[in-house]
Amino acid sequence: MTANSIDRGNGGGRSAGNRRYVLAGVVALLGIVTGGILLEVLGTILFALTVAYVLAPVQGWLARHRFTEWTAAVAATLLGFVAAVAVFSPIVVTLYFRLEEIVAVVRGLPESISATALGVTYTIESGEVQSLVVDYVNSVAFSFASALPVLAIKFALFVILLFALLLKGDAAARAAIAPVPHGYRDVVYALATRARETLYAIYVLQLATSVATFLVAYPLFFALGYGYDAAFTLAIVAAVLQFVPIIGPSLLVAPIAIYQVTVGDLAAAALVGTLGITLVAWLPDIVVRPRLARRSAGLPGSLYFIGFTGGLFTLGAIGIVVGPLIVAVFVESVDLLADEVNGEVTLADLADAGPDGSPSESGETLSMTAEESESQLADAGD
């Protein structure tokens, strides 16, 4: 092979690499423009992407067991559809059909609450708060009813997009990773693995815990005398609140206990507070979560809570998923950087390191002292 041919070969390789990066830049630019145009349905698209990422292994497993790729994608899409209906339909039913019960409970509260502490009686006027709560609940119901046609269209878009992603997910993944140099693809794999584990924790683990919460909460509230309809509504709310990290169903149990105190039933308040916190807010976490947590990201509860609240306040409902996901991927990137820079170096080693990264004199002195001590002990033993 001549030098000219080698140069042409190298030039061709560089040209192919540059072409790849240019195409990647074009894709990124068009993606930003497309995202701006589709801003109103961006939450639906992100939701479909995350659900497809979780269901992709299911579609792959079906494709390997006597299913074609198309029928496997259809089956996985149906699974996602049924799961979405199972999650959201109780919320819709509760908001739409149980609204009058919620308003009646709020209006049934006494207009003033008196409490005595250290011989002093305090009176809290709750009439204005009642009016504000009732107005807010009615406005939420009206907004929800007005948005039902739009929500139906977004749900149809979710199903169609989910099927397309499951059917052509491999091609999309290859296109996304193609511009990444081979030396950095391990980083992409690590981030993708952390994203998959986080989404598993959000969808599968949280959903299973929510189902367990409903199964525990419904008979408990019914046994406490709340009736069939009220117990069902409270159990649905408790299951939904299980998605809120750390505090979860406690957000429901505490107001119910306070309500029982306001109506003068201290025994019921004690029962609801004790059994509700123990069985509804605590038991599903310690029974279900450990059995499913081996495939989860292991993200600390504090960071999960930060991602949840930040995503919810910034992005709305989709932020419940996107917030913890971004935090988890950020934590993984920090871990990768720390491993790349420091390797197996411990914090004590870094503290002893000099300005240039080499061991400091104190570190060397300590090391020499340890070696000398070991030598002296060996001599004494001899």
Coordinates of C-alpha atoms in Angstrom, one line a residue:
M1 CA 0.0 0.0 0.0
T2 CA 1.4 3.4 -1.0
A3 CA 1.6 6.5 1.2
N4 CA -0.9 8.2 -1.0
S5 CA -3.4 5.4 -0.5
I6 CA -2.8 5.5 3.3
D7 CA -3.4 9.3 3.3
R8 CA -6.6 8.8 1.2
G9 CA -7.7 6.1 3.7
N10 CA -7.0 8.3 6.7
G11 CA -8.7 11.2 5.0
G12 CA -11.7 9.1 4.2
G13 CA -11.9 8.0 7.8
R14 CA -11.7 11.5 9.0
S15 CA -14.3 12.6 6.5
A16 CA -16.6 9.7 7.6
G17 CA -16.1 10.7 11.2
N18 CA -16.8 14.4 10.5
R19 CA -19.9 13.4 8.5
R20 CA -21.2 11.4 11.4
Y21 CA -20.8 14.3 13.8
V22 CA -22.4 16.8 11.3
L23 CA -25.4 14.4 11.0
A24 CA -25.6 14.1 14.8
G25 CA -25.6 17.9 15.1
V26 CA -28.3 18.1 12.4
V27 CA -30.4 15.6 14.3
A28 CA -29.9 17.4 17.6
L29 CA -30.8 20.8 16.1
L30 CA -33.9 19.4 14.4
G31 CA -34.8 17.6 17.7
I32 CA -34.8 21.0 19.5
V33 CA -36.9 22.6 16.8
T34 CA -39.3 19.6 16.9
G35 CA -39.5 19.8 20.7
G36 CA -40.4 23.4 20.5
I37 CA -43.2 22.7 18.0
L38 CA -44.5 19.7 20.0
L39 CA -44.2 21.5 23.3
E40 CA -47.9 21.0 24.2
V41 CA -47.6 17.2 23.9
L42 CA -44.0 17.0 25.1
G43 CA -45.1 15.5 28.4
T44 CA -47.0 12.8 26.6
I45 CA -44.0 12.0 24.4
L46 CA -41.6 11.8 27.4
F47 CA -44.1 9.6 29.2
A48 CA -44.3 7.3 26.2
L49 CA -40.5 7.2 26.0
T50 CA -40.0 6.2 29.6
V51 CA -42.8 3.5 29.5
A52 CA -41.3 2.1 26.2
Y53 CA -37.9 2.0 27.9
V54 CA -39.3 -0.1 30.7
L55 CA -41.4 -2.4 28.4
A56 CA -38.6 -2.9 25.8
P57 CA -37.3 -6.0 27.7
V58 CA -40.8 -7.4 27.7
Q59 CA -41.1 -6.9 24.0
G60 CA -37.7 -8.5 23.5
W61 CA -38.6 -11.5 25.6
L62 CA -41.9 -12.0 23.7
A63 CA -40.0 -11.7 20.4
R64 CA -37.7 -14.6 21.5
H65 CA -40.6 -16.8 22.4
R66 CA -42.7 -17.6 19.3
F67 CA -43.8 -14.0 18.7
T68 CA -42.9 -11.9 15.7
E69 CA -41.5 -8.4 16.4
W70 CA -44.8 -6.8 15.3
T71 CA -47.0 -9.0 17.5
A72 CA -44.5 -8.7 20.4
A73 CA -44.8 -4.9 20.1
V74 CA -48.6 -5.1 20.0
A75 CA -48.6 -7.3 23.2
A76 CA -46.2 -5.0 25.0
T77 CA -48.3 -2.0 24.0
L78 CA -51.4 -3.7 25.3
L79 CA -49.7 -4.3 28.6
G80 CA -48.7 -0.6 28.8
F81 CA -52.2 0.4 27.8
V82 CA -53.8 -1.8 30.5
A83 CA -51.3 -0.6 33.1
A84 CA -52.0 3.1 32.3
V85 CA -55.8 2.5 32.4
A86 CA -55.4 0.6 35.8
V87 CA -53.4 3.5 37.2
F88 CA -55.4 6.5 35.9
S89 CA -59.0 5.3 35.8
P90 CA -59.4 5.1 39.6
I91 CA -58.0 8.7 39.8
V92 CA -60.5 9.9 37.2
V93 CA -63.4 8.1 38.9
T94 CA -62.4 9.6 42.2
L95 CA -62.1 13.1 40.9
Y96 CA -65.2 13.0 38.8
F97 CA -67.7 10.9 40.7
R98 CA -66.6 11.3 44.3
L99 CA -66.2 15.0 44.2
E100 CA -69.5 15.8 45.9
E101 CA -68.5 13.5 48.8
I102 CA -65.2 15.4 49.3
V103 CA -67.0 18.8 49.2
A104 CA -69.6 17.4 51.7
V105 CA -66.9 16.3 54.1
V106 CA -65.2 19.7 53.9
R107 CA -68.5 21.6 54.5
G108 CA -69.3 19.3 57.4
L109 CA -66.3 20.5 59.4
P110 CA -67.2 22.8 62.3
E111 CA -66.7 26.5 61.5
S112 CA -64.6 27.0 64.6
I113 CA -62.3 24.6 66.4
S114 CA -61.4 25.1 70.1
A115 CA -58.3 23.7 71.8
T116 CA -57.2 24.1 75.4
A117 CA -53.5 24.1 76.3
L118 CA -52.0 25.0 79.7
G119 CA -55.3 26.4 80.9
V120 CA -55.7 28.7 77.9
T121 CA -58.4 28.1 75.3
Y122 CA -57.6 28.8 71.7
T123 CA -60.3 29.1 69.0
I124 CA -59.5 28.6 65.3
E125 CA -62.0 30.0 62.8
S126 CA -62.1 27.5 59.9
G127 CA -65.1 28.9 57.9
E128 CA -62.9 30.9 55.5
V129 CA -60.6 28.0 55.0
Q130 CA -63.6 25.8 54.2
S131 CA -64.8 28.2 51.5
L132 CA -61.3 28.4 50.0
V133 CA -61.0 24.6 49.9
V134 CA -64.5 24.1 48.4
D135 CA -63.8 26.7 45.7
Y136 CA -60.5 25.2 44.9
V137 CA -61.9 21.7 44.6
N138 CA -64.7 22.9 42.4
S139 CA -62.3 24.8 40.1
V140 CA -60.1 21.6 39.8
A141 CA -63.2 19.6 38.9
F142 CA -64.2 22.1 36.3
S143 CA -60.7 22.3 34.8
F144 CA -60.5 18.5 34.7
A145 CA -63.9 18.2 32.9
S146 CA -62.9 20.8 30.4
A147 CA -59.6 19.0 29.7
L148 CA -61.1 15.6 29.1
P149 CA -61.2 15.8 25.3
V150 CA -57.6 16.9 25.2
L151 CA -56.6 14.2 27.6
A152 CA -58.3 11.6 25.4
I153 CA -56.3 12.8 22.4
K154 CA -53.1 12.7 24.4
F155 CA -53.9 9.2 25.6
A156 CA -54.4 8.0 22.0
L157 CA -51.1 9.7 21.1
F158 CA -49.4 7.9 24.0
V159 CA -50.6 4.5 22.8
I160 CA -49.6 5.1 19.1
L161 CA -46.2 6.4 20.1
L162 CA -45.6 3.6 22.6
F163 CA -46.2 1.0 19.8
A164 CA -43.9 2.8 17.4
L165 CA -41.1 3.0 20.0
L166 CA -41.4 -0.6 20.9
L167 CA -41.5 -1.7 17.3
K168 CA -38.5 0.5 16.1
G169 CA -36.8 0.9 19.5
D170 CA -33.6 -0.9 18.4
A171 CA -33.2 1.3 15.3
A172 CA -33.7 4.4 17.4
A173 CA -31.1 3.2 20.0
R174 CA -28.6 2.5 17.3
A175 CA -29.1 5.9 15.7
A176 CA -28.7 7.6 19.1
I177 CA -25.4 5.8 20.0
A178 CA -23.9 5.8 16.5
P179 CA -22.2 9.3 16.8
V180 CA -20.6 8.4 20.1
P181 CA -17.0 7.4 19.8
H182 CA -16.2 3.8 20.8
G183 CA -14.1 4.9 23.7
Y184 CA -17.1 6.6 25.4
R185 CA -19.8 4.1 24.8
D186 CA -19.2 2.5 28.2
V187 CA -20.3 5.8 29.6
V188 CA -23.5 5.7 27.5
Y189 CA -24.1 2.2 28.7
A190 CA -23.7 3.1 32.3
L191 CA -26.0 6.1 32.1
A192 CA -28.6 4.0 30.2
T193 CA -28.4 1.3 32.8
R194 CA -29.0 3.8 35.6
A195 CA -31.9 5.3 33.7
R196 CA -33.5 1.8 33.2
E197 CA -33.1 1.0 36.9
T198 CA -34.6 4.3 37.9
L199 CA -37.6 3.9 35.6
Y200 CA -38.0 0.4 36.9
A201 CA -38.1 1.8 40.5
I202 CA -40.6 4.5 39.5
Y203 CA -43.0 2.4 37.5
V204 CA -42.7 -1.2 38.6
L205 CA -41.7 -0.9 42.2
Q206 CA -43.8 2.1 43.0
L207 CA -46.8 0.7 41.2
A208 CA -46.6 -2.6 43.1
T209 CA -46.2 -0.7 46.4
S210 CA -49.3 1.4 45.4
V211 CA -51.4 -1.7 44.7
A212 CA -50.4 -3.2 48.0
T213 CA -51.3 0.1 49.7
F214 CA -54.8 0.0 48.2
L215 CA -55.3 -3.7 49.2
V216 CA -54.3 -2.8 52.8
A217 CA -56.1 0.6 53.0
Y218 CA -59.5 -0.4 51.7
P219 CA -60.4 -3.0 54.3
L220 CA -58.8 -0.9 57.0
F221 CA -60.8 2.2 56.3
F222 CA -64.0 0.1 55.8
A223 CA -63.3 -1.6 59.2
L224 CA -62.9 1.9 60.8
G225 CA -66.5 2.7 59.7
Y226 CA -66.0 4.9 56.7
G227 CA -68.4 3.0 54.5
Y228 CA -67.9 1.3 51.1
D229 CA -67.7 4.4 48.9
A230 CA -65.6 6.5 51.3
A231 CA -63.2 3.7 52.0
F232 CA -62.7 3.1 48.3
T233 CA -62.0 6.7 47.7
L234 CA -59.6 7.0 50.6
A235 CA -57.8 3.8 49.5
I236 CA -57.3 5.2 46.0
V237 CA -55.9 8.4 47.3
A238 CA -53.5 6.5 49.6
A239 CA -52.4 4.4 46.7
V240 CA -51.7 7.5 44.6
L241 CA -49.9 9.2 47.4
Q242 CA -47.5 6.2 47.6
F243 CA -45.8 7.7 44.6
V244 CA -44.8 10.7 46.8
P245 CA -41.4 9.7 48.3
I246 CA -40.7 9.6 52.1
I247 CA -44.0 11.1 53.3
G248 CA -46.4 9.2 51.0
P249 CA -49.8 8.2 52.4
S250 CA -49.0 10.1 55.6
L251 CA -50.4 13.1 53.7
L252 CA -53.8 11.4 53.8
V253 CA -53.7 9.8 57.3
A254 CA -52.7 12.9 59.1
P255 CA -55.6 15.1 57.8
I256 CA -58.1 12.3 58.6
A257 CA -56.8 12.0 62.1
I258 CA -57.0 15.8 62.5
Y259 CA -60.6 15.7 61.2
Q260 CA -61.6 13.1 63.8
V261 CA -60.1 15.4 66.5
T262 CA -62.1 18.3 65.2
V263 CA -65.4 16.4 65.4
G264 CA -64.5 15.3 69.0
D265 CA -63.8 11.6 68.3
L266 CA -60.4 11.1 69.9
A267 CA -60.5 7.3 69.9
A268 CA -61.1 7.3 66.1
A269 CA -58.3 9.8 65.6
A270 CA -55.9 7.6 67.6
L271 CA -57.0 4.5 65.7
V272 CA -56.7 6.2 62.3
G273 CA -53.3 7.7 63.2
T274 CA -51.8 4.6 64.6
L275 CA -53.2 2.0 62.2
G276 CA -53.0 4.3 59.2
I277 CA -49.3 5.1 59.6
T278 CA -48.4 1.5 60.5
L279 CA -50.4 -0.4 58.0
V280 CA -51.0 2.0 55.1
A281 CA -48.0 4.2 55.1
W282 CA -45.3 1.8 56.5
L283 CA -46.2 -1.8 55.9
P284 CA -46.3 -1.9 52.0
D285 CA -42.8 -0.3 52.0
I286 CA -41.2 -2.9 54.2
V287 CA -43.1 -5.9 52.6
V288 CA -43.1 -5.2 48.9
R289 CA -40.2 -2.8 48.2
P290 CA -37.4 -5.1 49.4
R291 CA -38.6 -8.0 47.2
L292 CA -38.5 -5.8 44.1
A293 CA -35.6 -3.4 44.9
R294 CA -32.8 -5.6 43.5
R295 CA -33.3 -4.2 40.0
S296 CA -33.9 -0.6 41.1
A297 CA -31.3 2.2 41.0
G298 CA -30.9 2.3 44.8
L299 CA -31.3 6.1 44.7
P300 CA -31.4 7.5 48.3
G301 CA -34.8 8.6 49.4
S302 CA -33.6 12.2 49.9
L303 CA -32.4 12.5 46.4
Y304 CA -35.5 10.8 45.1
F305 CA -37.6 13.3 47.0
I306 CA -35.6 16.3 45.6
G307 CA -36.1 15.0 42.1
F308 CA -39.8 14.3 42.6
T309 CA -40.6 17.7 44.1
G310 CA -38.4 19.7 41.7
G311 CA -39.7 17.9 38.7
L312 CA -43.3 18.2 39.8
F313 CA -43.0 22.0 40.4
T314 CA -41.0 22.6 37.2
L315 CA -42.5 20.3 34.6
G316 CA -45.9 19.4 36.1
A317 CA -47.2 15.8 36.3
I318 CA -44.5 14.4 34.0
G319 CA -41.9 15.8 36.4
I320 CA -42.8 13.0 38.8
V321 CA -40.9 10.7 36.4
V322 CA -38.5 13.0 34.7
G323 CA -37.3 14.7 38.0
P324 CA -36.0 11.6 39.7
L325 CA -34.7 10.3 36.4
I326 CA -32.5 13.3 35.8
V327 CA -31.2 13.3 39.4
A328 CA -30.3 9.6 39.1
V329 CA -28.5 10.1 35.8
F330 CA -26.7 13.1 37.2
V331 CA -25.5 11.0 40.2
E332 CA -24.3 8.3 37.9
S333 CA -22.3 10.8 35.8
V334 CA -20.7 12.2 39.0
D335 CA -19.8 8.6 40.0
L336 CA -18.3 8.0 36.6
L337 CA -16.2 11.2 36.8
A338 CA -15.0 10.3 40.3
D339 CA -13.9 6.8 39.2
E340 CA -12.2 8.2 36.1
V341 CA -10.2 10.8 38.0
N342 CA -9.5 9.1 41.3
G343 CA -9.8 5.4 40.5
E344 CA -9.6 3.4 43.7
V345 CA -8.1 6.3 45.7
T346 CA -9.9 6.7 49.1
L347 CA -10.9 10.0 50.7
A348 CA -8.0 9.6 53.2
D349 CA -5.6 9.2 50.3
L350 CA -6.9 12.4 48.7
A351 CA -6.6 14.3 52.0
D352 CA -2.9 13.2 52.2
A353 CA -2.1 14.1 48.6
G354 CA 0.1 17.0 47.8
P355 CA -0.8 19.9 45.4
D356 CA 0.4 17.8 42.4
G357 CA -1.6 14.8 43.4
S358 CA 1.4 12.9 44.9
P359 CA 1.5 11.8 48.5
S360 CA 2.3 14.6 50.9
E361 CA 5.3 14.5 53.3
S362 CA 3.0 13.6 56.2
G363 CA 1.5 10.8 54.2
E364 CA 5.0 9.5 53.3
T365 CA 6.1 9.9 57.0
L366 CA 3.1 8.0 58.2
S367 CA 3.7 5.3 55.6
M368 CA 7.4 5.0 56.5
T369 CA 6.5 4.9 60.2
A370 CA 4.1 2.1 59.6
E371 CA 6.7 0.1 57.6
E372 CA 9.3 0.7 60.3
S373 CA 7.0 -0.4 63.0
E374 CA 6.2 -3.6 61.2
S375 CA 9.9 -4.2 60.6
Q376 CA 10.6 -3.6 64.3
L377 CA 7.8 -6.0 65.4
A378 CA 9.2 -8.6 63.0
D379 CA 12.7 -8.3 64.5
A380 CA 11.3 -8.5 68.0
G381 CA 9.5 -11.6 67.1
D382 CA 12.6 -13.2 65.7

